[in-house]
Tab-separated table of C-alpha atoms and ligand atoms in Angstrom:
chain	number	residue	atom	x	y	z
A	27	MET	CA	-21.427	-19.845	-3.936
A	28	ASN	CA	-23.537	-20.841	-6.829
A	29	ALA	CA	-23.336	-18.805	-10.032
A	30	LYS	CA	-27.075	-18.879	-10.704
A	31	GLN	CA	-27.821	-17.403	-7.282
A	32	ILE	CA	-25.202	-14.701	-7.767
A	33	GLU	CA	-26.675	-13.774	-11.146
A	34	GLN	CA	-30.229	-13.614	-9.826
A	35	SER	CA	-29.284	-11.513	-6.808
A	36	TYR	CA	-27.204	-9.258	-9.019
A	37	GLU	CA	-30.136	-8.609	-11.327
A	38	ILE	CA	-32.249	-7.400	-8.399
A	39	ALA	CA	-29.372	-5.307	-7.063
A	40	ARG	CA	-28.776	-3.811	-10.518
A	41	GLN	CA	-32.393	-2.645	-10.653
A	42	ARG	CA	-32.327	-1.233	-7.141
A	43	TYR	CA	-29.180	0.768	-7.835
A	44	ALA	CA	-30.625	1.934	-11.170
A	45	GLU	CA	-33.442	3.573	-9.199
A	46	LEU	CA	-30.734	5.751	-7.663
A	47	ASP	CA	-29.254	6.404	-11.131
A	48	ILE	CA	-26.295	4.157	-10.465
A	49	ASP	CA	-25.062	1.860	-13.199
A	50	THR	CA	-23.682	-1.224	-11.447
A	51	ASP	CA	-22.101	-2.597	-14.632
A	52	LYS	CA	-20.194	0.630	-15.047
A	53	ALA	CA	-19.070	0.441	-11.408
A	54	LEU	CA	-17.816	-3.111	-11.980
A	55	ASP	CA	-15.936	-2.058	-15.117
A	56	THR	CA	-14.263	0.719	-13.161
A	57	LEU	CA	-13.335	-1.564	-10.268
A	58	GLN	CA	-11.868	-3.994	-12.786
A	59	LYS	CA	-9.288	-1.380	-13.732
A	60	VAL	CA	-8.309	-0.407	-10.183
A	61	GLN	CA	-4.951	-1.984	-9.439
A	62	LEU	CA	-3.791	-2.673	-5.921
A	63	SER	CA	-0.094	-2.508	-5.150
A	64	LEU	CA	0.384	-5.715	-3.161
A	65	HIS	CA	3.083	-5.456	-0.496
A	66	CYS	CA	5.327	-8.524	-0.732
A	67	TRP	CA	6.267	-8.193	2.936
A	68	GLN	CA	3.008	-9.645	4.293
A	69	THR	CA	4.257	-13.077	3.171
A	70	ASP	CA	7.274	-13.176	5.503
A	71	ASP	CA	6.749	-10.567	8.250
A	72	VAL	CA	9.077	-7.999	6.592
A	73	THR	CA	12.114	-10.277	6.874
A	74	GLY	CA	13.498	-10.139	3.328
A	75	PHE	CA	16.539	-11.992	2.050
A	76	GLU	CA	19.532	-10.340	3.579
A	77	SER	CA	21.184	-12.322	6.330
A	78	THR	CA	19.865	-10.046	9.097
A	79	ASP	CA	16.885	-11.561	10.794
A	80	SER	CA	15.698	-8.946	13.219
A	81	LEU	CA	13.286	-6.242	12.171
A	82	SER	CA	14.340	-2.778	13.324
A	83	GLY	CA	13.408	0.809	12.502
A	84	GLY	CA	10.432	1.221	14.783
A	85	ILE	CA	8.265	-1.397	13.104
A	86	GLN	CA	7.328	-4.804	14.413
A	87	ALA	CA	5.448	-7.871	13.221
A	88	THR	CA	3.961	-9.830	16.102
A	89	GLY	CA	2.988	-13.493	16.116
A	90	ASN	CA	4.556	-16.729	14.951
A	91	TYR	CA	1.865	-18.472	12.965
A	92	PRO	CA	3.490	-21.282	10.975
A	93	GLY	CA	3.973	-21.136	7.217
A	94	LYS	CA	5.873	-17.935	6.587
A	95	ALA	CA	7.641	-17.715	3.235
A	96	ARG	CA	11.319	-18.623	3.672
A	97	ASN	CA	12.728	-17.832	0.267
A	98	ILE	CA	11.933	-15.962	-2.933
A	99	ASP	CA	10.183	-18.912	-4.564
A	100	GLU	CA	7.828	-19.173	-1.604
A	101	VAL	CA	7.144	-15.442	-1.610
A	102	ARG	CA	6.327	-15.627	-5.310
A	103	ALA	CA	4.100	-18.685	-4.916
A	104	ASP	CA	2.213	-16.949	-2.102
A	105	LEU	CA	1.794	-13.774	-4.110
A	106	LEU	CA	0.354	-15.683	-7.055
A	107	LYS	CA	-1.990	-17.512	-4.697
A	108	VAL	CA	-3.184	-14.185	-3.322
A	109	CYS	CA	-3.709	-12.823	-6.851
A	110	SER	CA	-5.777	-15.885	-7.708
A	111	MET	CA	-8.308	-14.823	-5.075
A	112	LEU	CA	-8.572	-11.219	-6.267
A	113	GLY	CA	-10.508	-9.891	-9.228
A	114	GLY	CA	-8.643	-7.462	-11.482
A	115	SER	CA	-4.929	-7.262	-12.236
A	116	HIS	CA	-2.489	-5.956	-9.688
A	117	ARG	CA	1.001	-4.695	-8.953
A	118	ILE	CA	3.598	-6.237	-6.657
A	119	ASN	CA	5.339	-3.890	-4.270
A	120	LEU	CA	8.901	-4.952	-3.416
A	121	HIS	CA	11.316	-3.738	-0.788
A	122	GLU	CA	15.037	-3.616	-1.517
A	123	ILE	CA	15.690	-6.396	1.026
A	124	TYR	CA	13.762	-8.791	-1.246
A	125	GLY	CA	16.489	-8.801	-3.921
A	126	GLU	CA	18.050	-12.025	-5.184
A	127	PHE	CA	21.386	-11.854	-3.418
A	128	ASP	CA	22.201	-15.565	-3.815
A	129	ASN	CA	23.821	-15.774	-0.386
A	130	GLU	CA	26.336	-13.122	-1.364
A	131	LYS	CA	26.882	-10.229	1.018
A	132	ILE	CA	25.598	-7.306	-1.018
A	133	ASP	CA	25.464	-4.223	1.134
A	134	ARG	CA	22.692	-1.702	0.637
A	135	ASP	CA	25.027	0.710	-1.149
A	136	GLU	CA	25.999	-2.014	-3.612
A	137	VAL	CA	22.594	-3.165	-4.777
A	138	SER	CA	21.841	-3.004	-8.484
A	139	ILE	CA	19.371	-4.080	-11.108
A	140	LYS	CA	20.900	-7.527	-11.393
A	141	HIS	CA	19.479	-8.368	-7.981
A	142	PHE	CA	15.991	-7.664	-9.290
A	143	GLN	CA	16.166	-9.040	-12.821
A	144	GLY	CA	14.569	-12.269	-11.604
A	145	TRP	CA	11.649	-10.327	-10.175
A	146	ILE	CA	11.190	-8.408	-13.423
A	147	ASP	CA	11.218	-11.628	-15.447
A	148	TRP	CA	8.786	-13.241	-13.035
A	149	ALA	CA	6.482	-10.215	-13.154
A	150	LYS	CA	6.545	-10.203	-16.941
A	151	ALA	CA	5.798	-13.920	-17.149
A	152	ASN	CA	2.808	-13.472	-14.847
A	153	GLY	CA	1.378	-10.294	-16.352
A	154	LEU	CA	2.236	-8.236	-13.265
A	155	THR	CA	3.918	-4.861	-12.806
A	156	LEU	CA	6.204	-3.772	-9.976
A	157	ASP	CA	6.554	-1.011	-7.413
A	158	PHE	CA	9.583	-0.548	-5.213
A	159	ASN	CA	10.830	0.705	-1.826
A	160	SER	CA	14.257	1.628	-0.531
A	161	THR	CA	14.951	-0.044	2.846
A	162	SER	CA	16.390	1.995	5.700
A	163	PHE	CA	15.580	-0.468	8.477
A	164	SER	CA	17.027	-3.796	9.716
A	165	HIS	CA	20.652	-2.931	8.978
A	166	PRO	CA	23.705	-2.306	11.202
A	167	LYS	CA	23.796	1.296	9.931
A	168	SER	CA	20.067	1.919	10.492
A	169	GLY	CA	20.461	3.357	13.992
A	170	ASP	CA	17.974	6.067	14.854
A	171	LEU	CA	18.912	8.290	11.920
A	172	SER	CA	19.652	7.387	8.303
A	173	LEU	CA	19.198	10.101	5.664
A	174	SER	CA	19.031	12.738	8.402
A	175	ASN	CA	22.165	11.574	10.193
A	176	PRO	CA	24.680	14.360	10.998
A	177	ASP	CA	27.427	11.754	10.453
A	178	LYS	CA	28.295	12.237	6.786
A	179	GLY	CA	29.554	8.682	6.332
A	180	ILE	CA	26.293	7.122	7.457
A	181	ARG	CA	24.191	9.663	5.620
A	182	ASP	CA	26.110	9.155	2.361
A	183	PHE	CA	25.684	5.407	2.681
A	184	TRP	CA	21.885	5.826	2.763
A	185	ILE	CA	21.927	8.449	0.015
A	186	GLU	CA	23.808	6.023	-2.208
A	187	HIS	CA	21.363	3.243	-1.314
A	188	THR	CA	18.350	5.362	-2.165
A	189	LYS	CA	19.843	6.604	-5.428
A	190	ARG	CA	20.507	3.023	-6.476
A	191	CYS	CA	16.943	2.078	-5.588
A	192	ARG	CA	15.610	4.823	-7.862
A	193	ALA	CA	17.735	3.515	-10.730
A	194	ILE	CA	16.431	0.000	-10.098
A	195	ALA	CA	12.834	1.255	-10.010
A	196	ASP	CA	13.345	3.058	-13.302
A	197	GLU	CA	14.684	-0.088	-14.915
A	198	MET	CA	11.733	-2.104	-13.581
A	199	GLY	CA	9.382	0.424	-15.152
A	200	ARG	CA	11.331	0.471	-18.425
A	201	GLN	CA	11.396	-3.285	-18.848
A	202	LEU	CA	7.738	-3.686	-17.911
A	203	ASP	CA	6.665	-0.715	-20.031
A	204	ASP	CA	5.244	0.935	-16.966
A	205	GLN	CA	5.808	3.616	-14.370
A	206	CYS	CA	7.244	1.972	-11.257
A	207	ILE	CA	6.380	3.877	-8.090
A	208	MET	CA	9.182	4.041	-5.573
A	209	ASN	CA	8.302	4.822	-2.018
A	210	LEU	CA	10.721	6.405	0.393
A	211	TRP	CA	10.054	5.865	4.046
A	212	VAL	CA	12.846	6.295	6.571
A	213	HIS	CA	12.374	5.524	10.213
A	214	ASP	CA	14.508	8.467	11.391
A	215	GLY	CA	13.523	9.757	14.790
A	216	GLN	CA	14.335	9.958	18.474
A	217	LYS	CA	13.050	8.188	21.529
A	218	GLU	CA	13.357	11.231	23.751
A	219	MET	CA	12.644	14.948	23.636
A	220	THR	CA	14.636	16.321	20.764
A	221	VAL	CA	16.371	19.668	20.635
A	222	ASN	CA	17.881	19.492	17.139
A	223	ARG	CA	14.670	19.124	15.165
A	224	MET	CA	15.658	21.815	12.697
A	225	LEU	CA	19.074	20.267	12.164
A	226	TYR	CA	17.800	16.748	11.396
A	227	ARG	CA	15.023	18.041	9.179
A	228	SER	CA	17.297	20.308	7.206
A	229	ILE	CA	19.735	17.434	6.715
A	230	LEU	CA	16.889	15.213	5.505
A	231	LYS	CA	15.820	17.915	3.083
A	232	ASP	CA	19.352	18.212	1.687
A	233	SER	CA	19.693	14.428	1.380
A	234	LEU	CA	16.424	14.258	-0.545
A	235	ASP	CA	17.482	17.087	-2.845
A	236	GLU	CA	20.656	15.161	-3.597
A	237	ILE	CA	18.775	11.872	-4.158
A	238	TYR	CA	16.232	13.439	-6.504
A	239	LYS	CA	18.779	15.235	-8.705
A	240	THR	CA	18.554	12.524	-11.353
A	241	GLU	CA	15.398	12.581	-13.441
A	242	TYR	CA	13.887	9.323	-14.577
A	243	HIS	CA	11.112	8.528	-17.017
A	244	HIS	CA	9.930	5.108	-15.943
A	245	MET	CA	9.596	5.645	-12.233
A	246	LYS	CA	7.808	8.052	-9.920
A	247	ASP	CA	8.821	9.036	-6.387
A	248	CYS	CA	6.575	9.083	-3.365
A	249	LEU	CA	7.443	9.978	0.236
A	250	GLU	CA	5.830	8.574	3.381
A	251	SER	CA	5.480	10.273	6.744
A	252	LYS	CA	4.776	8.780	10.137
A	253	VAL	CA	3.727	9.950	13.601
A	254	PHE	CA	6.111	7.787	15.591
A	255	GLY	CA	8.007	4.511	15.529
A	256	ILE	CA	8.405	1.969	18.316
A	257	GLY	CA	11.393	3.109	20.354
A	258	LEU	CA	11.346	6.422	18.476
A	259	GLU	CA	8.290	7.880	20.136
A	260	ALA	CA	9.219	11.498	20.780
A	261	PHE	CA	10.236	12.736	17.366
A	262	THR	CA	9.935	11.715	13.732
A	263	VAL	CA	12.126	13.610	11.292
A	264	GLY	CA	9.882	12.814	8.308
A	265	SER	CA	6.624	14.037	9.760
A	266	ASN	CA	3.462	14.699	7.779
A	267	ASP	CA	4.146	18.442	7.624
A	268	PHE	CA	7.691	17.818	6.454
A	269	TYR	CA	6.760	15.636	3.497
A	270	LEU	CA	3.655	17.608	2.579
A	271	GLY	CA	5.827	20.668	2.223
A	272	TYR	CA	8.549	18.774	0.410
A	273	CYS	CA	6.182	17.080	-2.024
A	274	ALA	CA	4.182	20.228	-2.751
A	275	LYS	CA	7.360	22.165	-3.464
A	276	ASN	CA	9.046	19.447	-5.507
A	277	ASN	CA	6.044	17.986	-7.286
A	278	LYS	CA	6.392	14.578	-5.671
A	279	ILE	CA	3.745	12.022	-4.739
A	280	VAL	CA	2.601	12.004	-1.102
A	281	THR	CA	2.256	8.587	0.511
A	282	LEU	CA	-0.562	8.479	3.026
A	283	ASP	CA	-0.288	5.428	5.262
A	284	THR	CA	-3.604	5.145	7.076
A	285	GLY	CA	-1.785	3.881	10.172
A	286	HIS	CA	0.460	6.938	10.412
A	287	PHE	CA	-1.814	9.611	11.823
A	288	HIS	CA	-3.247	10.564	15.158
A	289	PRO	CA	-6.193	8.348	16.121
A	290	THR	CA	-8.873	10.953	15.504
A	291	GLU	CA	-7.478	12.199	12.201
A	292	VAL	CA	-9.525	11.162	9.177
A	293	VAL	CA	-7.179	10.179	6.372
A	294	GLY	CA	-9.977	10.375	3.808
A	295	ASP	CA	-10.264	14.074	4.558
A	296	LYS	CA	-6.687	14.600	3.367
A	297	VAL	CA	-7.287	13.414	-0.196
A	298	ALA	CA	-8.768	16.604	-1.642
A	299	SER	CA	-6.263	18.839	0.126
A	300	VAL	CA	-3.240	16.869	-1.033
A	301	LEU	CA	-4.508	16.557	-4.608
A	302	LEU	CA	-4.868	20.306	-4.908
A	303	PHE	CA	-1.177	20.821	-4.224
A	304	CYS	CA	0.617	17.593	-5.144
A	305	PRO	CA	0.402	15.613	-8.369
A	306	GLU	CA	-0.727	12.268	-6.993
A	307	ILE	CA	-1.222	10.238	-3.837
A	308	MET	CA	0.126	6.820	-2.955
A	309	LEU	CA	-1.844	5.034	-0.264
A	310	HIS	CA	-0.653	2.497	2.238
A	311	VAL	CA	-3.970	1.081	3.342
A	312	SER	CA	-3.632	-0.376	6.816
A	313	ARG	CA	-5.410	-0.343	10.180
A	314	PRO	CA	-3.937	1.277	13.263
A	315	ILE	CA	-4.685	-0.208	16.692
A	316	ARG	CA	-3.028	1.362	19.751
A	317	TRP	CA	0.702	1.372	19.055
A	318	ASP	CA	0.512	-0.777	15.946
A	319	SER	CA	0.029	0.933	12.602
A	320	ASP	CA	-0.198	-2.306	10.644
A	321	HIS	CA	-3.182	-4.477	11.550
A	322	VAL	CA	-4.934	-6.195	8.651
A	323	THR	CA	-7.145	-3.808	6.697
A	324	ILE	CA	-10.888	-4.336	7.042
A	325	MET	CA	-13.898	-2.545	5.575
A	326	ASP	CA	-14.206	-0.235	8.562
A	327	ASP	CA	-15.391	3.353	8.620
A	328	SER	CA	-11.978	4.840	7.991
A	329	THR	CA	-11.223	2.612	4.983
A	330	LEU	CA	-14.675	3.337	3.594
A	331	GLU	CA	-14.323	7.054	4.129
A	332	LEU	CA	-10.974	7.023	2.381
A	333	CYS	CA	-12.165	5.050	-0.626
A	334	MET	CA	-15.416	6.976	-0.894
A	335	GLU	CA	-13.527	10.238	-0.815
A	336	ILE	CA	-11.404	9.065	-3.760
A	337	THR	CA	-14.491	8.264	-5.809
A	338	ARG	CA	-16.242	11.472	-4.736
A	339	CYS	CA	-13.192	13.408	-5.950
A	340	ASN	CA	-13.263	11.315	-9.125
A	341	ALA	CA	-9.573	10.750	-8.448
A	342	LEU	CA	-8.995	7.045	-9.086
A	343	ASP	CA	-6.477	8.022	-11.763
A	344	ARG	CA	-4.446	10.143	-9.326
A	345	VAL	CA	-4.492	7.873	-6.302
A	346	HIS	CA	-2.386	4.716	-6.254
A	347	ILE	CA	-3.695	2.149	-3.844
A	348	GLY	CA	-1.038	0.187	-2.022
A	349	LEU	CA	-1.520	-2.066	0.983
A	350	ASP	CA	0.699	-2.057	4.053
A	351	TYR	CA	-0.087	-4.370	6.941
A	352	PHE	CA	1.715	-7.324	8.410
A	353	ASP	CA	0.145	-9.799	10.729
A	354	ALA	CA	2.200	-12.836	11.736
A	355	SER	CA	-0.392	-14.170	14.165
A	356	ILE	CA	-2.885	-15.637	11.682
A	357	ASN	CA	-2.646	-17.411	8.328
A	358	ARG	CA	-0.654	-14.867	6.330
A	359	ILE	CA	-2.280	-15.590	2.980
A	360	GLY	CA	-5.688	-15.324	4.595
A	361	ALA	CA	-4.741	-12.028	6.215
A	362	TYR	CA	-3.438	-10.767	2.908
A	363	VAL	CA	-6.635	-11.623	1.026
A	364	VAL	CA	-8.934	-10.251	3.731
A	365	GLY	CA	-7.190	-6.862	3.556
A	366	ALA	CA	-6.987	-6.753	-0.224
A	367	ARG	CA	-10.615	-7.707	-0.701
A	368	ALA	CA	-11.715	-5.257	2.006
A	369	THR	CA	-9.962	-2.502	0.061
A	370	GLN	CA	-11.605	-3.517	-3.210
A	371	LYS	CA	-14.989	-3.726	-1.493
A	372	SER	CA	-14.532	-0.264	-0.034
A	373	ILE	CA	-13.738	1.127	-3.478
A	374	LEU	CA	-16.820	-0.582	-4.844
A	375	ARG	CA	-18.906	0.993	-2.076
A	376	GLY	CA	-17.572	4.333	-3.256
A	377	LEU	CA	-18.415	3.556	-6.869
A	378	LEU	CA	-21.967	2.620	-5.859
A	379	GLU	CA	-22.600	5.751	-3.836
A	380	PRO	CA	-25.318	8.035	-5.264
A	381	VAL	CA	-22.839	10.918	-5.351
A	382	ALA	CA	-24.656	13.024	-7.929
A	383	LYS	CA	-27.876	12.976	-5.911
A	384	LEU	CA	-26.078	13.599	-2.614
A	385	SER	CA	-24.147	16.464	-4.095
A	386	GLU	CA	-27.319	18.065	-5.432
A	387	LEU	CA	-28.974	17.764	-2.025
A	388	GLU	CA	-25.977	19.267	-0.271
A	389	LEU	CA	-25.691	22.179	-2.667
A	390	SER	CA	-29.366	22.997	-2.228
A	391	ASN	CA	-29.167	22.769	1.552
A	392	ARG	CA	-31.540	19.817	1.792
A	393	ASN	CA	-29.461	18.401	4.573
A	394	PHE	CA	-31.973	16.095	6.204
A	395	GLN	CA	-32.562	14.499	2.801
A	396	LYS	CA	-28.832	14.098	2.266
A	397	LEU	CA	-28.347	12.415	5.619
A	398	ALA	CA	-31.307	10.127	5.022
A	399	LEU	CA	-30.078	9.056	1.588
A	400	MET	CA	-26.594	8.392	2.950
A	401	GLU	CA	-28.085	6.158	5.602
A	402	GLU	CA	-30.263	4.315	3.093
A	403	ALA	CA	-27.280	3.815	0.789
A	404	LYS	CA	-25.709	1.734	3.546
A	405	ALA	CA	-28.563	-0.760	3.322
A	406	MET	CA	-28.320	-1.231	-0.457
A	407	PRO	CA	-27.424	-4.737	-1.725
A	408	PHE	CA	-23.766	-3.981	-2.283
A	409	GLY	CA	-22.712	-7.570	-1.482
A	410	ASP	CA	-24.611	-8.861	-4.515
A	411	VAL	CA	-22.651	-6.525	-6.771
A	412	TRP	CA	-19.401	-7.581	-5.097
A	413	ASN	CA	-20.201	-11.253	-5.671
A	414	MET	CA	-20.814	-10.506	-9.333
A	415	PHE	CA	-17.372	-8.905	-9.507
A	416	CYS	CA	-15.895	-12.137	-8.158
A	417	LEU	CA	-17.966	-14.308	-10.506
A	418	ARG	CA	-16.968	-12.279	-13.572
A	419	ASN	CA	-13.341	-12.602	-12.538
A	420	ASN	CA	-13.636	-16.281	-11.827
A	421	VAL	CA	-12.357	-15.847	-8.253
A	422	PRO	CA	-14.075	-17.157	-5.106
A	423	ALA	CA	-17.228	-15.201	-4.269
A	424	GLY	CA	-18.443	-14.465	-0.741
A	425	ALA	CA	-16.685	-16.491	1.924
A	426	ASP	CA	-15.561	-19.187	-0.537
A	427	PHE	CA	-11.972	-17.941	-0.398
A	428	ILE	CA	-11.693	-19.197	3.204
A	429	ALA	CA	-11.711	-22.809	1.960
A	430	GLU	CA	-9.188	-21.878	-0.730
A	431	VAL	CA	-6.821	-20.457	1.885
A	432	GLU	CA	-7.298	-23.552	4.050
A	433	LYS	CA	-6.492	-25.812	1.115
A	434	TYR	CA	-3.307	-23.885	0.371
A	435	GLU	CA	-2.402	-24.148	4.032
A	436	THR	CA	-2.877	-27.925	4.046
A	437	GLU	CA	-1.044	-28.460	0.785
A	438	VAL	CA	1.664	-25.789	0.958
A	439	THR	CA	2.244	-23.461	3.884
A	440	SER	CA	1.802	-26.020	6.684
A	441	LYS	CA	4.642	-28.064	5.167
A	442	ARG	CA	7.166	-25.249	5.482
B	23	RNT	C1	6.400	1.831	8.326
B	23	RNT	C2	5.891	2.226	7.000
B	23	RNT	C3	6.493	1.525	5.835
B	23	RNT	C4	6.707	0.068	6.095
B	23	RNT	C5	7.160	-0.695	4.890
B	23	RNT	C6	7.682	-2.046	5.251
B	23	RNT	O1	5.701	2.335	9.354
B	23	RNT	O2	4.515	2.095	6.955
B	23	RNT	O3	5.735	1.752	4.704
B	23	RNT	O4	5.563	-0.540	6.585
B	23	RNT	O5	8.050	0.054	4.193
B	24	ZN	ZN1	3.524	2.332	5.085
């Protein structure tokens, strides 16, 4: 797109929004500071760098589009390519299975900071910060139950793993002068009707209490629930109720994965409730379709509602925005950028909403007027403001990133 056109269209959009008392420059400045936590696992279909090659734990990446990252250098190159198509500065979200194990067999209860020093150095050199995840899946000891396993040996193995991950996260945060957010999601569940729900849940609670005994200053913990996993359809130990209770009681961050709720639940509606009882929220922005919780994020109603709820609550400083989708059926870099930009666009839509006016109308019971203004807001020239965000950041505006992704495919990913 041509810069002159973007500037001219922006000027008209700026004036139109000003009529609604919205300062588009201020919205762009705010968006500039919103960091996304970019999930490294979209580059390689959640494979990681242990020798195991099959994904377990109730999650699945479908498709075999060529060009998947095969080693750490390729993951890093892909991540930098993605960042080059996004305005703002972002975080990289790593899973434990993405450590630098150098072909050594390092079991999950043996992992340490040395396996992530390369990532820290790389992040520092590229002006990035890191988030982290313990990994309960794709391991011979994963089974159906990890931290909630009645078998003490297996449970202790996963407790040790998770404790080590917290120490690694803290060191990442320390070295990068940051707070590294460590997410805990375990796949624990059962395929069939379960009679020992209380047992598994009380074991999970005890395991978490043990894991969180150590206090750290450069990392924060968040916990992620789920409705069901593939092959674990009847029961999930770490349900939404379980972690909401745990996080509220223990002052931990709740992770809301938008793919982990019943189809008619509105995740945006949860923001205000969670923030009244828990310190912060971590999001895994995704798109559920049928059984899959991880389709590529788009600017659909549920993503918009979520992002607009964050801006309505004025809670951008208490909500961390991570992405979590994996699509192996289309160009992975393209998929990555589509989802990341859709999330940024949805936040921008929130920042451009005439909230003050809408709130005034609602509080004075002028409900027809509120509905009408909400509808009109949808037809405002938001795309012109978005293009200005891209121009100011010197990243492709409009659909220009498609050609960029194609070029990278021709020159890099197609040769893998
Ligand atoms: C799985 C969870 C979890 C994973 C990642 C790989 O359903 O959403 O966050 O996607 O940890
Ligand atoms: Zn998730």
